Amino acid sequence: MLKVIIADDEEKVCQLIVHLIDWNAVGMEIVDIVNDGKSAYESICDKKPDVVITDIRMPTYDGIELISRTKKILPDTYFVIISGYSHFEYAKQAIKYGVENYLLKPLKKKELEATLNKILEKYNYIHKISSEKNELIERLQLSEEKNKKNLIQNLMDSGKLGIVEMGLDEMNKEYHCNFKDTYFVGLIIHPFILNSVVEQQIYDLLLKKVNQIIDTRLSPICQEVVTAVYKDEVVCVINIIEDTLFDVKKQLNKMRMEIINWKEIFENITVIIGMGQIKSSFIGLDESILEAQEAILNRMVLSNKTIIEYIEIPQNNEVDYVIDQETRNKIVSSFERIDIDSLTQLIMQQEQKCQMQNLSGKQVFSCYKDLVQVISFSKKNYMPETRFPEQSFFIEKFRNTISMEELFCWLREYVRVEFQRHIESRKNSSIVPIRIAKQFIAENYNTSISLEEVSGMIGFNPAYFSTLFKKETGKNFTEYITEIRVQNAKQIIVKTNMDISDVAVEVGYSDLKYFSKLFKKITGVSPSEYRKLYG
């Protein structure tokens, strides 16, 4: 609804206007009625109407002065002049200020109604155009933002880029950027949520917020800033006028503290920032981004650093960080022997080797990948029944771990858990067959069953089954059968009056003398004496 103020020094005229029009029908509402120019102006300042219907002659400010004052503060206000005089000069001044109509008293309903409908049509048209314009601007902004993100995506996916070869002007046009031929720097911002498992949806929200704050912080001090979320990091390209990063670092530190203070949403959060070197041309941008990635890797050996510049850690190519053949053989052997202590010791030795040789983060990453590859190979050969993740799982863990110490500690604990699972699995794999064998014996103890028969039934060779059976039961196969037979004989002797010779046959012995001898050996008394004692 459009808001309307009526201003006329004659109360009767005001009431006439109020009752002359069905205001709801024309999409308007009266918000005030005033009787002098000054009061009208004060009401206009307060209520900010869309339409003012005013007399040309009023105390304090006349209609022309009221229009003049209002147009300075609310230029889009629509005015309708009413007058009892058909003065050309008044009409001329009213037209100059762009009033919608100059109506003479007495007012006619159709004339006023037609004027108000015209105002409403004009208002709707202007607002429609404005809305479409705003929507178009918004779509263009989204399109520009998308194109800028595509620049980051293409930079990261291309490795050694081909994008920079298109030239700065062409690149600006293609990706809707505003780069100048000055200085360029690549940044990688990696948020870490420590000591907790975070749902991907929460982490995505964190990355989005980091992306927004980076853009907000750096845009005022840079010629151009392009940011985008890429995997689990925010990648940023900045174009600066001068060959210095002093102000950039200052803003990055403020950004870090702002993010760390989001403790209500993200517990135990920290941020590591990798910075490539300043490049004097757009041609070097891809190299600066690669440097920023290497700088982020150097967090592994610079645990106290939060903003890491590429130049701070020189690459030491003379050191030997590859796992030697002897160590590889020892790792494989530890899996073969199921020797977790040996394996964890070998992992610890690799960590110490990395520390002693002062490796870069990139070299630590290579050593870690090499180590994981040997462990994965050994597991597939000696623990095929347990699930072991692909190498991508271990690389993902590296990306989300801050220090080398934390990384290798996690790896030792991880393989320890996997070894324990393997041991439990082997234990269960031996228990189940023995359980089946014992069930078979319980159901067939009174027949002439043999070690060969039972081992064949569960799919083991007799020698292995005999060893496994004694390990699980504490008795060899023959002793176990004898004990089961005697236990059942004791039950029959106590609960029935069956002859002892028949009891012997019932539990699998045709020779009474042999049965009695075995029975007395196990119980300490003969079958007859047992009946007298417990029958």
PDB file of N, CA and C in Angstrom, residues 53-120:
ATOM      1  N   ILE A  53      -0.962  15.014  -1.155  1.00  0.00           N
ATOM      2  CA  ILE A  53      -1.998  15.837  -1.789  1.00  0.00           C
ATOM      3  C   ILE A  53      -2.040  17.148  -1.003  1.00  0.00           C
ATOM      4  N   THR A  54      -1.661  18.238  -1.636  1.00  0.00           N
ATOM      5  CA  THR A  54      -1.506  19.487  -0.892  1.00  0.00           C
ATOM      6  C   THR A  54      -2.177  20.671  -1.580  1.00  0.00           C
ATOM      7  N   ASP A  55      -2.696  21.583  -0.741  1.00  0.00           N
ATOM      8  CA  ASP A  55      -3.244  22.850  -1.242  1.00  0.00           C
ATOM      9  C   ASP A  55      -2.068  23.726  -1.667  1.00  0.00           C
ATOM     10  N   ILE A  56      -2.308  24.640  -2.607  1.00  0.00           N
ATOM     11  CA  ILE A  56      -1.238  25.513  -3.077  1.00  0.00           C
ATOM     12  C   ILE A  56      -0.976  26.634  -2.094  1.00  0.00           C
ATOM     13  N   ARG A  57      -2.078  27.049  -1.344  1.00  0.00           N
ATOM     14  CA  ARG A  57      -1.930  28.144  -0.394  1.00  0.00           C
ATOM     15  C   ARG A  57      -2.207  27.627   1.009  1.00  0.00           C
ATOM     16  N   MET A  58      -1.165  27.705   1.889  1.00  0.00           N
ATOM     17  CA  MET A  58      -1.314  27.285   3.282  1.00  0.00           C
ATOM     18  C   MET A  58      -0.447  28.183   4.152  1.00  0.00           C
ATOM     19  N   PRO A  59      -0.755  28.263   5.447  1.00  0.00           N
ATOM     20  CA  PRO A  59       0.095  29.025   6.360  1.00  0.00           C
ATOM     21  C   PRO A  59       1.507  28.414   6.431  1.00  0.00           C
ATOM     22  N   THR A  60       2.467  29.182   6.897  1.00  0.00           N
ATOM     23  CA  THR A  60       3.893  28.839   7.039  1.00  0.00           C
ATOM     24  C   THR A  60       4.532  28.542   5.684  1.00  0.00           C
ATOM     25  N   TYR A  61       4.435  27.285   5.200  1.00  0.00           N
ATOM     26  CA  TYR A  61       4.952  26.982   3.860  1.00  0.00           C
ATOM     27  C   TYR A  61       3.760  26.821   2.922  1.00  0.00           C
ATOM     28  N   ASP A  62       3.836  27.477   1.747  1.00  0.00           N
ATOM     29  CA  ASP A  62       2.775  27.210   0.760  1.00  0.00           C
ATOM     30  C   ASP A  62       3.110  25.906   0.031  1.00  0.00           C
ATOM     31  N   GLY A  63       2.227  25.485  -0.860  1.00  0.00           N
ATOM     32  CA  GLY A  63       2.386  24.207  -1.542  1.00  0.00           C
ATOM     33  C   GLY A  63       3.681  24.103  -2.326  1.00  0.00           C
ATOM     34  N   ILE A  64       4.084  25.210  -3.015  1.00  0.00           N
ATOM     35  CA  ILE A  64       5.294  25.180  -3.838  1.00  0.00           C
ATOM     36  C   ILE A  64       6.525  25.002  -2.955  1.00  0.00           C
ATOM     37  N   GLU A  65       6.589  25.742  -1.826  1.00  0.00           N
ATOM     38  CA  GLU A  65       7.737  25.616  -0.926  1.00  0.00           C
ATOM     39  C   GLU A  65       7.789  24.216  -0.298  1.00  0.00           C
ATOM     40  N   LEU A  66       6.601  23.679   0.033  1.00  0.00           N
ATOM     41  CA  LEU A  66       6.556  22.318   0.596  1.00  0.00           C
ATOM     42  C   LEU A  66       7.129  21.301  -0.389  1.00  0.00           C
ATOM     43  N   ILE A  67       6.757  21.448  -1.658  1.00  0.00           N
ATOM     44  CA  ILE A  67       7.280  20.534  -2.682  1.00  0.00           C
ATOM     45  C   ILE A  67       8.797  20.684  -2.803  1.00  0.00           C
ATOM     46  N   SER A  68       9.259  21.938  -2.826  1.00  0.00           N
ATOM     47  CA  SER A  68      10.688  22.213  -2.979  1.00  0.00           C
ATOM     48  C   SER A  68      11.506  21.582  -1.859  1.00  0.00           C
ATOM     49  N   ARG A  69      11.051  21.768  -0.614  1.00  0.00           N
ATOM     50  CA  ARG A  69      11.773  21.213   0.531  1.00  0.00           C
ATOM     51  C   ARG A  69      11.764  19.675   0.506  1.00  0.00           C
ATOM     52  N   THR A  70      10.596  19.130   0.169  1.00  0.00           N
ATOM     53  CA  THR A  70      10.460  17.662   0.197  1.00  0.00           C
ATOM     54  C   THR A  70      11.329  16.987  -0.862  1.00  0.00           C
ATOM     55  N   LYS A  71      11.367  17.589  -2.058  1.00  0.00           N
ATOM     56  CA  LYS A  71      12.120  16.970  -3.159  1.00  0.00           C
ATOM     57  C   LYS A  71      13.619  16.877  -2.862  1.00  0.00           C
ATOM     58  N   LYS A  72      14.099  17.741  -1.940  1.00  0.00           N
ATOM     59  CA  LYS A  72      15.517  17.699  -1.591  1.00  0.00           C
ATOM     60  C   LYS A  72      15.856  16.475  -0.731  1.00  0.00           C
ATOM     61  N   ILE A  73      14.880  16.043   0.069  1.00  0.00           N
ATOM     62  CA  ILE A  73      15.157  14.898   0.957  1.00  0.00           C
ATOM     63  C   ILE A  73      14.497  13.597   0.486  1.00  0.00           C
ATOM     64  N   LEU A  74      13.341  13.729  -0.208  1.00  0.00           N
ATOM     65  CA  LEU A  74      12.619  12.541  -0.718  1.00  0.00           C
ATOM     66  C   LEU A  74      12.228  12.803  -2.168  1.00  0.00           C
ATOM     67  N   PRO A  75      13.207  12.719  -3.073  1.00  0.00           N
ATOM     68  CA  PRO A  75      12.946  13.110  -4.474  1.00  0.00           C
ATOM     69  C   PRO A  75      11.905  12.249  -5.191  1.00  0.00           C
ATOM     70  N   ASP A  76      11.623  11.053  -4.683  1.00  0.00           N
ATOM     71  CA  ASP A  76      10.681  10.174  -5.378  1.00  0.00           C
ATOM     72  C   ASP A  76       9.236  10.344  -4.915  1.00  0.00           C
ATOM     73  N   THR A  77       8.985  11.326  -4.055  1.00  0.00           N
ATOM     74  CA  THR A  77       7.619  11.539  -3.559  1.00  0.00           C
ATOM     75  C   THR A  77       6.740  12.119  -4.674  1.00  0.00           C
ATOM     76  N   TYR A  78       5.531  11.564  -4.803  1.00  0.00           N
ATOM     77  CA  TYR A  78       4.564  12.043  -5.795  1.00  0.00           C
ATOM     78  C   TYR A  78       3.696  13.146  -5.158  1.00  0.00           C
ATOM     79  N   PHE A  79       3.502  14.293  -5.893  1.00  0.00           N
ATOM     80  CA  PHE A  79       2.678  15.398  -5.398  1.00  0.00           C
ATOM     81  C   PHE A  79       1.476  15.635  -6.303  1.00  0.00           C
ATOM     82  N   VAL A  80       0.346  15.887  -5.672  1.00  0.00           N
ATOM     83  CA  VAL A  80      -0.860  16.320  -6.378  1.00  0.00           C
ATOM     84  C   VAL A  80      -1.263  17.668  -5.780  1.00  0.00           C
ATOM     85  N   ILE A  81      -1.334  18.721  -6.626  1.00  0.00           N
ATOM     86  CA  ILE A  81      -1.692  20.060  -6.167  1.00  0.00           C
ATOM     87  C   ILE A  81      -3.204  20.269  -6.310  1.00  0.00           C
ATOM     88  N   ILE A  82      -3.806  20.861  -5.249  1.00  0.00           N
ATOM     89  CA  ILE A  82      -5.222  21.260  -5.350  1.00  0.00           C
ATOM     90  C   ILE A  82      -5.281  22.760  -5.037  1.00  0.00           C
ATOM     91  N   SER A  83      -6.135  23.473  -5.772  1.00  0.00           N
ATOM     92  CA  SER A  83      -6.196  24.922  -5.591  1.00  0.00           C
ATOM     93  C   SER A  83      -7.573  25.452  -5.980  1.00  0.00           C
ATOM     94  N   GLY A  84      -7.901  26.521  -5.321  1.00  0.00           N
ATOM     95  CA  GLY A  84      -9.157  27.187  -5.689  1.00  0.00           C
ATOM     96  C   GLY A  84      -8.940  28.223  -6.751  1.00  0.00           C
ATOM     97  N   TYR A  85      -7.686  28.391  -7.209  1.00  0.00           N
ATOM     98  CA  TYR A  85      -7.341  29.427  -8.176  1.00  0.00           C
ATOM     99  C   TYR A  85      -6.627  28.811  -9.369  1.00  0.00           C
ATOM    100  N   SER A  86      -7.007  29.254 -10.538  1.00  0.00           N
ATOM    101  CA  SER A  86      -6.357  28.773 -11.756  1.00  0.00           C
ATOM    102  C   SER A  86      -5.286  29.780 -12.157  1.00  0.00           C
ATOM    103  N   HIS A  87      -4.206  29.827 -11.343  1.00  0.00           N
ATOM    104  CA  HIS A  87      -3.103  30.756 -11.617  1.00  0.00           C
ATOM    105  C   HIS A  87      -2.045  30.078 -12.465  1.00  0.00           C
ATOM    106  N   PHE A  88      -1.716  30.711 -13.575  1.00  0.00           N
ATOM    107  CA  PHE A  88      -0.749  30.148 -14.501  1.00  0.00           C
ATOM    108  C   PHE A  88       0.630  29.995 -13.846  1.00  0.00           C
ATOM    109  N   GLU A  89       1.027  31.008 -13.040  1.00  0.00           N
ATOM    110  CA  GLU A  89       2.354  30.976 -12.416  1.00  0.00           C
ATOM    111  C   GLU A  89       2.478  29.797 -11.451  1.00  0.00           C
ATOM    112  N   TYR A  90       1.401  29.559 -10.668  1.00  0.00           N
ATOM    113  CA  TYR A  90       1.400  28.402  -9.764  1.00  0.00           C
ATOM    114  C   TYR A  90       1.544  27.091 -10.553  1.00  0.00           C
ATOM    115  N   ALA A  91       0.739  26.982 -11.611  1.00  0.00           N
ATOM    116  CA  ALA A  91       0.759  25.770 -12.427  1.00  0.00           C
ATOM    117  C   ALA A  91       2.152  25.566 -13.052  1.00  0.00           C
ATOM    118  N   LYS A  92       2.758  26.696 -13.501  1.00  0.00           N
ATOM    119  CA  LYS A  92       4.067  26.639 -14.131  1.00  0.00           C
ATOM    120  C   LYS A  92       5.133  26.124 -13.140  1.00  0.00           C
ATOM    121  N   GLN A  93       5.097  26.662 -11.895  1.00  0.00           N
ATOM    122  CA  GLN A  93       6.063  26.225 -10.882  1.00  0.00           C
ATOM    123  C   GLN A  93       5.828  24.752 -10.491  1.00  0.00           C
ATOM    124  N   ALA A  94       4.552  24.376 -10.408  1.00  0.00           N
ATOM    125  CA  ALA A  94       4.218  22.992 -10.056  1.00  0.00           C
ATOM    126  C   ALA A  94       4.761  22.023 -11.100  1.00  0.00           C
ATOM    127  N   ILE A  95       4.610  22.380 -12.377  1.00  0.00           N
ATOM    128  CA  ILE A  95       5.119  21.543 -13.469  1.00  0.00           C
ATOM    129  C   ILE A  95       6.639  21.425 -13.383  1.00  0.00           C
ATOM    130  N   LYS A  96       7.303  22.544 -12.981  1.00  0.00           N
ATOM    131  CA  LYS A  96       8.763  22.565 -12.849  1.00  0.00           C
ATOM    132  C   LYS A  96       9.236  21.517 -11.834  1.00  0.00           C
ATOM    133  N   TYR A  97       8.483  21.342 -10.745  1.00  0.00           N
ATOM    134  CA  TYR A  97       8.850  20.373  -9.714  1.00  0.00           C
ATOM    135  C   TYR A  97       8.342  18.956 -10.009  1.00  0.00           C
ATOM    136  N   GLY A  98       7.673  18.792 -11.136  1.00  0.00           N
ATOM    137  CA  GLY A  98       7.262  17.463 -11.553  1.00  0.00           C
ATOM    138  C   GLY A  98       6.071  16.915 -10.801  1.00  0.00           C
ATOM    139  N   VAL A  99       5.094  17.781 -10.450  1.00  0.00           N
ATOM    140  CA  VAL A  99       3.903  17.270  -9.765  1.00  0.00           C
ATOM    141  C   VAL A  99       3.086  16.423 -10.731  1.00  0.00           C
ATOM    142  N   GLU A 100       2.301  15.538 -10.150  1.00  0.00           N
ATOM    143  CA  GLU A 100       1.551  14.596 -10.989  1.00  0.00           C
ATOM    144  C   GLU A 100       0.323  15.247 -11.625  1.00  0.00           C
ATOM    145  N   ASN A 101      -0.306  16.222 -10.902  1.00  0.00           N
ATOM    146  CA  ASN A 101      -1.471  16.911 -11.476  1.00  0.00           C
ATOM    147  C   ASN A 101      -1.755  18.180 -10.679  1.00  0.00           C
ATOM    148  N   TYR A 102      -2.430  19.106 -11.321  1.00  0.00           N
ATOM    149  CA  TYR A 102      -2.834  20.382 -10.710  1.00  0.00           C
ATOM    150  C   TYR A 102      -4.344  20.433 -10.816  1.00  0.00           C
ATOM    151  N   LEU A 103      -5.020  20.131  -9.687  1.00  0.00           N
ATOM    152  CA  LEU A 103      -6.477  20.002  -9.705  1.00  0.00           C
ATOM    153  C   LEU A 103      -7.133  21.226  -9.065  1.00  0.00           C
ATOM    154  N   LEU A 104      -8.217  21.661  -9.677  1.00  0.00           N
ATOM    155  CA  LEU A 104      -8.947  22.822  -9.163  1.00  0.00           C
ATOM    156  C   LEU A 104     -10.096  22.379  -8.275  1.00  0.00           C
ATOM    157  N   LYS A 105     -10.369  23.191  -7.257  1.00  0.00           N
ATOM    158  CA  LYS A 105     -11.524  22.970  -6.401  1.00  0.00           C
ATOM    159  C   LYS A 105     -12.746  23.514  -7.125  1.00  0.00           C
ATOM    160  N   PRO A 106     -13.912  22.962  -6.902  1.00  0.00           N
ATOM    161  CA  PRO A 106     -14.173  21.760  -6.095  1.00  0.00           C
ATOM    162  C   PRO A 106     -13.652  20.508  -6.793  1.00  0.00           C
ATOM    163  N   LEU A 107     -13.101  19.591  -5.998  1.00  0.00           N
ATOM    164  CA  LEU A 107     -12.529  18.364  -6.540  1.00  0.00           C
ATOM    165  C   LEU A 107     -13.604  17.460  -7.110  1.00  0.00           C
ATOM    166  N   LYS A 108     -13.231  16.820  -8.203  1.00  0.00           N
ATOM    167  CA  LYS A 108     -14.129  15.835  -8.805  1.00  0.00           C
ATOM    168  C   LYS A 108     -13.560  14.447  -8.549  1.00  0.00           C
ATOM    169  N   LYS A 109     -14.419  13.529  -8.140  1.00  0.00           N
ATOM    170  CA  LYS A 109     -13.974  12.175  -7.772  1.00  0.00           C
ATOM    171  C   LYS A 109     -13.225  11.496  -8.914  1.00  0.00           C
ATOM    172  N   LYS A 110     -13.804  11.507 -10.115  1.00  0.00           N
ATOM    173  CA  LYS A 110     -13.187  10.797 -11.246  1.00  0.00           C
ATOM    174  C   LYS A 110     -11.811  11.364 -11.573  1.00  0.00           C
ATOM    175  N   GLU A 111     -11.702  12.691 -11.482  1.00  0.00           N
ATOM    176  CA  GLU A 111     -10.442  13.333 -11.812  1.00  0.00           C
ATOM    177  C   GLU A 111      -9.354  12.945 -10.798  1.00  0.00           C
ATOM    178  N   LEU A 112      -9.691  13.005  -9.495  1.00  0.00           N
ATOM    179  CA  LEU A 112      -8.718  12.634  -8.467  1.00  0.00           C
ATOM    180  C   LEU A 112      -8.390  11.137  -8.542  1.00  0.00           C
ATOM    181  N   GLU A 113      -9.416  10.336  -8.745  1.00  0.00           N
ATOM    182  CA  GLU A 113      -9.231   8.880  -8.819  1.00  0.00           C
ATOM    183  C   GLU A 113      -8.322   8.510  -9.995  1.00  0.00           C
ATOM    184  N   ALA A 114      -8.525   9.164 -11.150  1.00  0.00           N
ATOM    185  CA  ALA A 114      -7.699   8.897 -12.330  1.00  0.00           C
ATOM    186  C   ALA A 114      -6.240   9.290 -12.062  1.00  0.00           C
ATOM    187  N   THR A 115      -6.056  10.423 -11.367  1.00  0.00           N
ATOM    188  CA  THR A 115      -4.702  10.880 -11.030  1.00  0.00           C
ATOM    189  C   THR A 115      -3.994   9.869 -10.123  1.00  0.00           C
ATOM    190  N   LEU A 116      -4.719   9.391  -9.095  1.00  0.00           N
ATOM    191  CA  LEU A 116      -4.126   8.416  -8.160  1.00  0.00           C
ATOM    192  C   LEU A 116      -3.798   7.097  -8.858  1.00  0.00           C
ATOM    193  N   ASN A 117      -4.653   6.663  -9.761  1.00  0.00           N
ATOM    194  CA  ASN A 117      -4.394   5.414 -10.510  1.00  0.00           C
ATOM    195  C   ASN A 117      -3.157   5.556 -11.397  1.00  0.00           C
ATOM    196  N   LYS A 118      -2.983   6.745 -11.978  1.00  0.00           N
ATOM    197  CA  LYS A 118      -1.791   6.991 -12.793  1.00  0.00           C
ATOM    198  C   LYS A 118      -0.527   6.914 -11.931  1.00  0.00           C
ATOM    199  N   ILE A 119      -0.619   7.510 -10.737  1.00  0.00           N
ATOM    200  CA  ILE A 119       0.520   7.453  -9.809  1.00  0.00           C
ATOM    201  C   ILE A 119       0.855   5.999  -9.466  1.00  0.00           C
ATOM    202  N   LEU A 120      -0.188   5.217  -9.175  1.00  0.00           N
ATOM    203  CA  LEU A 120       0.025   3.815  -8.821  1.00  0.00           C
ATOM    204  C   LEU A 120       0.663   3.039  -9.965  1.00  0.00           C
TER     205      LEU A 120
END
